[in-house]
Amino acid sequence: MKRKHLLELHEQPWMPSLLRDAATGYLEVLSRLLGLHRHLAPVVRETLERSGARRIVDLCSGGGGPMPWIHRELGELGGQVDLLLTDLFPNREAFACRENCDGIQVRMEPVDARAVPEDLTGMRTMANAFHHFRPEEARQILADAAQKSAPLLVMEITDRSWHTVLTSPLIFLLALIFMPMVRPLRIGYLVFTYLIPLVPAILFIDGLVSHLRSYRVDELRAMAESVAVEGYRWEVRRLPLQPGLSATLLCGMPENPESSGGSAAG
Ligand SMILES: C[S@@+](CC[C@H](N)C(=O)[O-])C[C@H]1O[C@@H](n2cnc3c(N)ncnc32)[C@H](O)[C@@H]1O
């Protein structure tokens, strides 16, 4: 199946923030229910240890996704690291809920993952969002991390396969079931889920489009190889999480994080 860069509704600037926040809030619930934090925390921890970074700068955080829970797991495993949540369209309610909670900070101003501000030093993470970017933009994100010697960990559970595409209609049903678990829950989320089911419809369309937009391991390898920067290494792999669910991981790491000019240290 060829990659198709169709339009995702929740990332459109005209999308009302109530609907976008309901969608990204629901994705946070889904991450939690799937236990992504338990599967991905060891990967984040290992990458963090290699990088020597003391801060994680999460890009495209949405409603938080798995990162706040991964951060909590890292704390339980004995690691001490700060986490900064950022997004081009910050989910203000969800961010405010997380702010100053056990080493979590938030950036309420928009942060575009294609142009990470200079002051956001540390290890960059991106969960379930790399497929948002066209190949040229995705390459630019990789090149920026490599040129600044910033460690980068991309984690995607979307998958361009017939199986995920054919099971996409389930997303509508799951949204109806789990929407009340979104925190903080706003009355508008329920109105636009049960009275006028716009949010499940957006989640279904965007879920399907996300799968169709996803990059495969070989495509990510080729992209990373095309961004060859001396002293910076790429690794791409697929990690089975549970039956029927895998994550695609792309990790960029300076060969010598200690001498990376502070970008990694954070
Ligand atoms: C599918 S959501 C993933 C959210 C979260 N990381 C998760 O795992 O649930 C993608 C997020 O990327 C954000 N986004 C889209 N384009 C962006 C960009 N250029 N820079 C930063 N964030 C962006 C959207 O606002 C949205 O919150």
mmCIF file of C-alpha atoms and ligand atoms in Angstrom:
data_model
loop_
_atom_site.group_PDB
_atom_site.id
_atom_site.type_symbol
_atom_site.label_atom_id
_atom_site.label_comp_id
_atom_site.label_asym_id
_atom_site.label_seq_id
_atom_site.Cartn_x
_atom_site.Cartn_y
_atom_site.Cartn_z
ATOM 1 C CA MET A 1 0.000 0.000 0.000
ATOM 2 C CA LYS A 2 1.483 3.359 -1.033
ATOM 3 C CA ARG A 3 1.667 6.207 1.492
ATOM 4 C CA LYS A 4 -1.121 8.745 0.988
ATOM 5 C CA HIS A 5 -0.853 12.196 2.518
ATOM 6 C CA LEU A 6 -4.559 12.893 2.977
ATOM 7 C CA LEU A 7 -5.936 15.590 5.236
ATOM 8 C CA GLU A 8 -6.271 15.051 8.992
ATOM 9 C CA LEU A 9 -9.053 17.172 10.401
ATOM 10 C CA HIS A 10 -7.782 17.834 13.935
ATOM 11 C CA GLU A 11 -4.542 19.444 12.683
ATOM 12 C CA GLN A 12 -6.367 22.012 10.524
ATOM 13 C CA PRO A 13 -5.998 25.588 11.839
ATOM 14 C CA TRP A 14 -9.753 26.146 11.335
ATOM 15 C CA MET A 15 -10.706 23.239 13.603
ATOM 16 C CA PRO A 16 -12.468 24.605 16.738
ATOM 17 C CA SER A 17 -10.184 23.994 19.733
ATOM 18 C CA LEU A 18 -13.019 22.253 21.629
ATOM 19 C CA LEU A 19 -13.204 19.500 18.993
ATOM 20 C CA ARG A 20 -9.417 19.272 18.579
ATOM 21 C CA ASP A 21 -8.905 19.044 22.347
ATOM 22 C CA ALA A 22 -11.613 16.382 22.653
ATOM 23 C CA ALA A 23 -9.803 14.362 19.963
ATOM 24 C CA THR A 24 -6.325 14.698 21.484
ATOM 25 C CA GLY A 25 -7.778 14.132 24.975
ATOM 26 C CA TYR A 26 -9.292 10.878 23.728
ATOM 27 C CA LEU A 27 -5.927 9.818 22.240
ATOM 28 C CA GLU A 28 -4.405 10.236 25.695
ATOM 29 C CA VAL A 29 -7.062 7.857 27.080
ATOM 30 C CA LEU A 30 -6.324 5.366 24.318
ATOM 31 C CA SER A 31 -2.575 5.471 25.086
ATOM 32 C CA ARG A 32 -3.375 4.813 28.731
ATOM 33 C CA LEU A 33 -5.768 1.935 27.995
ATOM 34 C CA LEU A 34 -3.258 0.320 25.643
ATOM 35 C CA GLY A 35 -0.593 0.649 28.347
ATOM 36 C CA LEU A 36 1.792 2.335 25.909
ATOM 37 C CA HIS A 37 3.722 3.869 28.798
ATOM 38 C CA ARG A 38 4.590 0.451 30.218
ATOM 39 C CA HIS A 39 5.850 -0.771 26.833
ATOM 40 C CA LEU A 40 7.667 2.402 25.842
ATOM 41 C CA ALA A 41 9.160 3.570 29.162
ATOM 42 C CA PRO A 42 12.138 1.148 28.906
ATOM 43 C CA VAL A 43 12.893 2.444 25.392
ATOM 44 C CA VAL A 44 12.708 6.077 26.520
ATOM 45 C CA ARG A 45 14.835 5.290 29.559
ATOM 46 C CA GLU A 46 17.523 3.546 27.525
ATOM 47 C CA THR A 47 17.629 6.394 24.989
ATOM 48 C CA LEU A 48 17.759 8.951 27.769
ATOM 49 C CA GLU A 49 20.645 7.179 29.494
ATOM 50 C CA ARG A 50 22.624 6.993 26.267
ATOM 51 C CA SER A 51 22.008 10.672 25.601
ATOM 52 C CA GLY A 52 22.813 11.950 29.087
ATOM 53 C CA ALA A 53 19.896 14.397 28.712
ATOM 54 C CA ARG A 54 18.166 15.705 31.820
ATOM 55 C CA ARG A 55 15.093 17.018 30.058
ATOM 56 C CA ILE A 56 12.662 15.516 27.574
ATOM 57 C CA VAL A 57 11.116 17.978 25.120
ATOM 58 C CA ASP A 58 8.002 16.271 23.814
ATOM 59 C CA LEU A 59 6.856 17.613 20.440
ATOM 60 C CA CYS A 60 3.265 17.291 19.158
ATOM 61 C CA SER A 61 2.091 16.376 22.685
ATOM 62 C CA GLY A 62 -1.642 16.780 22.011
ATOM 63 C CA GLY A 63 -3.475 15.895 25.227
ATOM 64 C CA GLY A 64 -0.211 14.485 26.612
ATOM 65 C CA GLY A 65 -0.402 11.101 24.890
ATOM 66 C CA PRO A 66 1.764 8.482 26.598
ATOM 67 C CA MET A 67 4.547 10.870 27.697
ATOM 68 C CA PRO A 68 3.304 11.977 31.157
ATOM 69 C CA TRP A 69 2.751 8.316 32.038
ATOM 70 C CA ILE A 70 6.148 7.324 30.659
ATOM 71 C CA HIS A 71 7.620 10.142 32.743
ATOM 72 C CA ARG A 72 5.940 8.710 35.823
ATOM 73 C CA GLU A 73 7.304 5.224 35.026
ATOM 74 C CA LEU A 74 10.803 6.710 34.671
ATOM 75 C CA GLY A 75 10.434 8.226 38.140
ATOM 76 C CA GLU A 76 9.390 4.867 39.553
ATOM 77 C CA LEU A 77 12.402 3.250 37.868
ATOM 78 C CA GLY A 78 14.588 5.753 39.700
ATOM 79 C CA GLY A 79 15.274 8.252 36.915
ATOM 80 C CA GLN A 80 15.120 11.995 37.505
ATOM 81 C CA VAL A 81 14.246 13.920 34.394
ATOM 82 C CA ASP A 82 12.024 16.861 33.520
ATOM 83 C CA LEU A 83 9.385 16.621 30.814
ATOM 84 C CA LEU A 84 8.212 19.564 28.719
ATOM 85 C CA LEU A 85 4.958 19.177 26.769
ATOM 86 C CA THR A 86 4.612 21.230 23.571
ATOM 87 C CA ASP A 87 2.304 21.390 20.551
ATOM 88 C CA LEU A 88 1.487 23.606 17.595
ATOM 89 C CA PHE A 89 -2.083 23.751 18.934
ATOM 90 C CA PRO A 90 -1.600 23.240 22.686
ATOM 91 C CA ASN A 91 -4.483 21.485 24.459
ATOM 92 C CA ARG A 92 -4.536 24.164 27.166
ATOM 93 C CA GLU A 93 -6.915 22.406 29.519
ATOM 94 C CA ALA A 94 -4.934 19.146 29.445
ATOM 95 C CA PHE A 95 -1.602 21.016 29.692
ATOM 96 C CA ALA A 96 -2.818 23.080 32.680
ATOM 97 C CA CYS A 97 -3.828 19.846 34.385
ATOM 98 C CA ARG A 98 -0.280 18.454 34.040
ATOM 99 C CA GLU A 99 1.688 21.613 34.754
ATOM 100 C CA ASN A 100 4.133 21.509 37.690
ATOM 101 C CA CYS A 101 3.138 17.944 38.468
ATOM 102 C CA ASP A 102 6.259 15.954 39.437
ATOM 103 C CA GLY A 103 8.703 17.608 37.051
ATOM 104 C CA ILE A 104 6.282 18.199 34.146
ATOM 105 C CA GLN A 105 6.325 21.593 32.475
ATOM 106 C CA VAL A 106 4.194 22.802 29.604
ATOM 107 C CA ARG A 107 4.623 25.413 26.883
ATOM 108 C CA MET A 108 1.292 27.168 26.322
ATOM 109 C CA GLU A 109 2.621 29.043 23.264
ATOM 110 C CA PRO A 110 2.569 27.104 19.960
ATOM 111 C CA VAL A 111 5.739 25.115 19.244
ATOM 112 C CA ASP A 112 6.117 23.945 15.660
ATOM 113 C CA ALA A 113 7.998 20.640 15.500
ATOM 114 C CA ARG A 114 9.413 21.783 12.146
ATOM 115 C CA ALA A 115 11.215 24.682 13.831
ATOM 116 C CA VAL A 116 12.025 23.777 17.430
ATOM 117 C CA PRO A 117 13.013 26.957 19.336
ATOM 118 C CA GLU A 118 16.694 27.188 20.349
ATOM 119 C CA ASP A 119 15.917 27.295 24.069
ATOM 120 C CA LEU A 120 14.186 23.894 23.996
ATOM 121 C CA THR A 121 17.289 21.829 24.635
ATOM 122 C CA GLY A 122 17.115 18.211 25.724
ATOM 123 C CA MET A 123 16.070 14.912 24.247
ATOM 124 C CA ARG A 124 13.253 15.357 21.736
ATOM 125 C CA THR A 125 10.399 12.867 21.667
ATOM 126 C CA MET A 126 7.446 12.597 19.300
ATOM 127 C CA ALA A 127 4.678 10.062 19.936
ATOM 128 C CA ASN A 128 2.177 9.148 17.240
ATOM 129 C CA ALA A 129 2.721 12.322 15.255
ATOM 130 C CA PHE A 130 5.591 11.782 12.798
ATOM 131 C CA HIS A 131 3.085 10.673 10.136
ATOM 132 C CA HIS A 132 1.664 14.219 10.198
ATOM 133 C CA PHE A 133 4.635 15.428 8.213
ATOM 134 C CA ARG A 134 5.214 15.126 4.496
ATOM 135 C CA PRO A 135 8.539 13.485 3.578
ATOM 136 C CA GLU A 136 10.302 16.868 3.045
ATOM 137 C CA GLU A 137 9.097 18.177 6.429
ATOM 138 C CA ALA A 138 9.877 14.890 8.171
ATOM 139 C CA ARG A 139 13.407 14.999 6.751
ATOM 140 C CA GLN A 140 13.742 18.593 7.942
ATOM 141 C CA ILE A 141 12.774 17.497 11.501
ATOM 142 C CA LEU A 142 15.449 14.793 11.428
ATOM 143 C CA ALA A 143 18.046 17.132 9.936
ATOM 144 C CA ASP A 144 17.397 19.803 12.577
ATOM 145 C CA ALA A 145 17.880 17.278 15.416
ATOM 146 C CA ALA A 146 21.069 15.912 13.816
ATOM 147 C CA GLN A 147 22.576 19.336 13.080
ATOM 148 C CA LYS A 148 21.912 20.447 16.667
ATOM 149 C CA SER A 149 23.147 17.107 18.090
ATOM 150 C CA ALA A 150 19.812 16.745 19.853
ATOM 151 C CA PRO A 151 18.797 13.160 20.650
ATOM 152 C CA LEU A 152 15.460 12.320 19.055
ATOM 153 C CA LEU A 153 13.047 9.452 19.661
ATOM 154 C CA VAL A 154 10.068 9.025 17.346
ATOM 155 C CA MET A 155 7.463 6.429 18.415
ATOM 156 C CA GLU A 156 4.519 5.520 16.207
ATOM 157 C CA ILE A 157 1.811 2.918 16.767
ATOM 158 C CA THR A 158 -0.033 3.811 13.583
ATOM 159 C CA ASP A 159 0.683 1.339 10.834
ATOM 160 C CA ARG A 160 0.083 1.380 7.078
ATOM 161 C CA SER A 161 -1.439 -2.080 6.673
ATOM 162 C CA TRP A 162 -4.713 -3.568 5.472
ATOM 163 C CA HIS A 163 -5.372 -4.840 8.976
ATOM 164 C CA THR A 164 -5.329 -1.364 10.584
ATOM 165 C CA VAL A 165 -7.199 0.232 7.692
ATOM 166 C CA LEU A 166 -9.984 -2.362 7.774
ATOM 167 C CA THR A 167 -10.387 -2.143 11.556
ATOM 168 C CA SER A 168 -10.492 1.694 11.542
ATOM 169 C CA PRO A 169 -14.333 1.916 11.830
ATOM 170 C CA LEU A 170 -13.922 0.471 15.341
ATOM 171 C CA ILE A 171 -12.413 3.825 16.336
ATOM 172 C CA PHE A 172 -15.875 5.439 16.105
ATOM 173 C CA LEU A 173 -17.328 2.881 18.504
ATOM 174 C CA LEU A 174 -14.377 3.049 20.905
ATOM 175 C CA ALA A 175 -14.702 6.845 21.044
ATOM 176 C CA LEU A 176 -18.352 6.468 22.098
ATOM 177 C CA ILE A 177 -17.322 4.079 24.863
ATOM 178 C CA PHE A 178 -14.247 5.798 26.251
ATOM 179 C CA MET A 179 -14.866 9.531 25.752
ATOM 180 C CA PRO A 180 -16.083 9.995 29.375
ATOM 181 C CA MET A 181 -12.592 8.952 30.559
ATOM 182 C CA VAL A 182 -10.974 12.103 29.082
ATOM 183 C CA ARG A 183 -9.477 14.360 31.759
ATOM 184 C CA PRO A 184 -10.241 17.157 32.254
ATOM 185 C CA LEU A 185 -13.688 16.315 30.871
ATOM 186 C CA ARG A 186 -15.643 19.223 29.391
ATOM 187 C CA ILE A 187 -19.383 19.133 28.835
ATOM 188 C CA GLY A 188 -18.784 20.122 25.204
ATOM 189 C CA TYR A 189 -16.831 16.885 24.636
ATOM 190 C CA LEU A 190 -19.928 14.896 25.603
ATOM 191 C CA VAL A 191 -22.281 17.097 23.546
ATOM 192 C CA PHE A 192 -20.140 16.605 20.436
ATOM 193 C CA THR A 193 -19.779 12.877 21.116
ATOM 194 C CA TYR A 194 -23.304 11.782 22.015
ATOM 195 C CA LEU A 195 -25.717 14.498 20.787
ATOM 196 C CA ILE A 196 -23.839 15.498 17.646
ATOM 197 C CA PRO A 197 -21.185 12.772 17.126
ATOM 198 C CA LEU A 198 -18.608 14.993 15.474
ATOM 199 C CA VAL A 199 -15.722 13.908 17.723
ATOM 200 C CA PRO A 200 -16.045 10.151 16.977
ATOM 201 C CA ALA A 201 -16.346 11.038 13.277
ATOM 202 C CA ILE A 202 -13.164 13.165 13.412
ATOM 203 C CA LEU A 203 -11.349 10.399 15.301
ATOM 204 C CA PHE A 204 -12.434 7.791 12.764
ATOM 205 C CA ILE A 205 -11.385 9.872 9.742
ATOM 206 C CA ASP A 206 -8.109 10.990 11.327
ATOM 207 C CA GLY A 207 -7.347 7.465 12.577
ATOM 208 C CA LEU A 208 -7.798 6.047 9.099
ATOM 209 C CA VAL A 209 -5.777 8.855 7.497
ATOM 210 C CA SER A 210 -3.026 8.448 10.133
ATOM 211 C CA HIS A 211 -2.593 4.798 9.187
ATOM 212 C CA LEU A 212 -2.463 5.694 5.482
ATOM 213 C CA ARG A 213 0.106 8.420 6.188
ATOM 214 C CA SER A 214 2.381 6.257 8.338
ATOM 215 C CA TYR A 215 5.952 5.597 7.291
ATOM 216 C CA ARG A 216 7.252 2.062 7.139
ATOM 217 C CA VAL A 217 10.559 1.007 8.649
ATOM 218 C CA ASP A 218 12.324 0.843 5.261
ATOM 219 C CA GLU A 219 11.052 4.338 4.346
ATOM 220 C CA LEU A 220 12.247 5.751 7.670
ATOM 221 C CA ARG A 221 15.642 4.096 7.212
ATOM 222 C CA ALA A 222 16.007 5.618 3.767
ATOM 223 C CA MET A 223 14.929 9.017 5.095
ATOM 224 C CA ALA A 224 17.373 8.847 8.006
ATOM 225 C CA GLU A 225 20.204 7.753 5.704
ATOM 226 C CA SER A 226 19.516 10.754 3.503
ATOM 227 C CA VAL A 227 20.155 12.964 6.556
ATOM 228 C CA ALA A 228 23.733 11.938 7.125
ATOM 229 C CA VAL A 229 25.415 14.254 9.628
ATOM 230 C CA GLU A 230 28.887 13.379 10.885
ATOM 231 C CA GLY A 231 28.891 12.209 14.486
ATOM 232 C CA TYR A 232 25.167 11.494 14.546
ATOM 233 C CA ARG A 233 23.683 8.001 14.213
ATOM 234 C CA TRP A 234 20.212 6.711 13.325
ATOM 235 C CA GLU A 235 18.456 3.496 14.316
ATOM 236 C CA VAL A 236 15.052 2.390 13.051
ATOM 237 C CA ARG A 237 13.218 -0.689 14.288
ATOM 238 C CA ARG A 238 9.855 -2.197 14.972
ATOM 239 C CA LEU A 239 9.008 -3.187 18.546
ATOM 240 C CA PRO A 240 6.174 -5.685 19.186
ATOM 241 C CA LEU A 241 4.112 -4.406 22.146
ATOM 242 C CA GLN A 242 1.296 -6.915 22.463
ATOM 243 C CA PRO A 243 -0.569 -9.230 20.072
ATOM 244 C CA GLY A 244 -1.733 -7.102 17.132
ATOM 245 C CA LEU A 245 0.132 -3.981 18.246
ATOM 246 C CA SER A 246 3.668 -2.839 17.433
ATOM 247 C CA ALA A 247 5.533 0.446 17.576
ATOM 248 C CA THR A 248 7.823 1.837 14.915
ATOM 249 C CA LEU A 249 10.808 3.503 16.568
ATOM 250 C CA LEU A 250 13.262 5.934 15.024
ATOM 251 C CA CYS A 251 16.101 7.075 17.242
ATOM 252 C CA GLY A 252 18.702 9.706 16.408
ATOM 253 C CA MET A 253 21.679 10.036 18.717
ATOM 254 C CA PRO A 254 24.934 12.014 18.726
ATOM 255 C CA GLU A 255 27.864 9.600 18.879
ATOM 256 C CA ASN A 256 29.340 11.568 21.735
ATOM 257 C CA PRO A 257 26.505 13.283 23.613
ATOM 258 C CA GLU A 258 28.956 14.801 26.131
ATOM 259 C CA SER A 259 30.545 16.965 23.435
ATOM 260 C CA SER A 260 27.305 17.889 21.696
ATOM 261 C CA GLY A 261 27.437 21.532 22.689
ATOM 262 C CA GLY A 262 24.695 21.341 25.298
ATOM 263 C CA SER A 263 21.820 20.494 22.951
ATOM 264 C CA ALA A 264 21.493 17.062 24.449
ATOM 265 C CA ALA A 265 22.106 18.008 28.042
ATOM 266 C CA GLY A 266 18.994 20.095 28.346
HETATM 267 C C1 LIG B 1 -2.177 12.436 16.659
HETATM 268 S S1 LIG B 1 -1.864 13.763 17.776
HETATM 269 C C2 LIG B 1 -0.717 12.940 18.857
HETATM 270 C C3 LIG B 1 -0.726 13.527 20.206
HETATM 271 C C4 LIG B 1 0.059 12.772 21.285
HETATM 272 N N1 LIG B 1 1.497 12.819 21.062
HETATM 273 C C5 LIG B 1 -0.423 11.364 21.463
HETATM 274 O O1 LIG B 1 0.372 10.425 21.348
HETATM 275 O O2 LIG B 1 -1.608 11.181 21.758
HETATM 276 C C6 LIG B 1 -0.814 14.807 16.831
HETATM 277 C C7 LIG B 1 -0.526 16.150 17.463
HETATM 278 O O3 LIG B 1 0.418 16.811 16.622
HETATM 279 C C8 LIG B 1 0.146 18.186 16.644
HETATM 280 N N2 LIG B 1 0.799 18.811 15.496
HETATM 281 C C9 LIG B 1 0.444 18.748 14.191
HETATM 282 N N3 LIG B 1 1.332 19.426 13.433
HETATM 283 C C10 LIG B 1 2.263 19.930 14.284
HETATM 284 C C11 LIG B 1 3.453 20.701 14.114
HETATM 285 N N4 LIG B 1 3.839 21.129 12.916
HETATM 286 N N5 LIG B 1 4.193 21.013 15.206
HETATM 287 C C12 LIG B 1 3.807 20.597 16.443
HETATM 288 N N6 LIG B 1 2.677 19.887 16.670
HETATM 289 C C13 LIG B 1 1.929 19.532 15.603
HETATM 290 C C14 LIG B 1 -1.368 18.253 16.638
HETATM 291 O O4 LIG B 1 -1.829 19.491 17.146
HETATM 292 C C15 LIG B 1 -1.730 17.077 17.561
HETATM 293 O O5 LIG B 1 -1.876 17.504 18.892
#
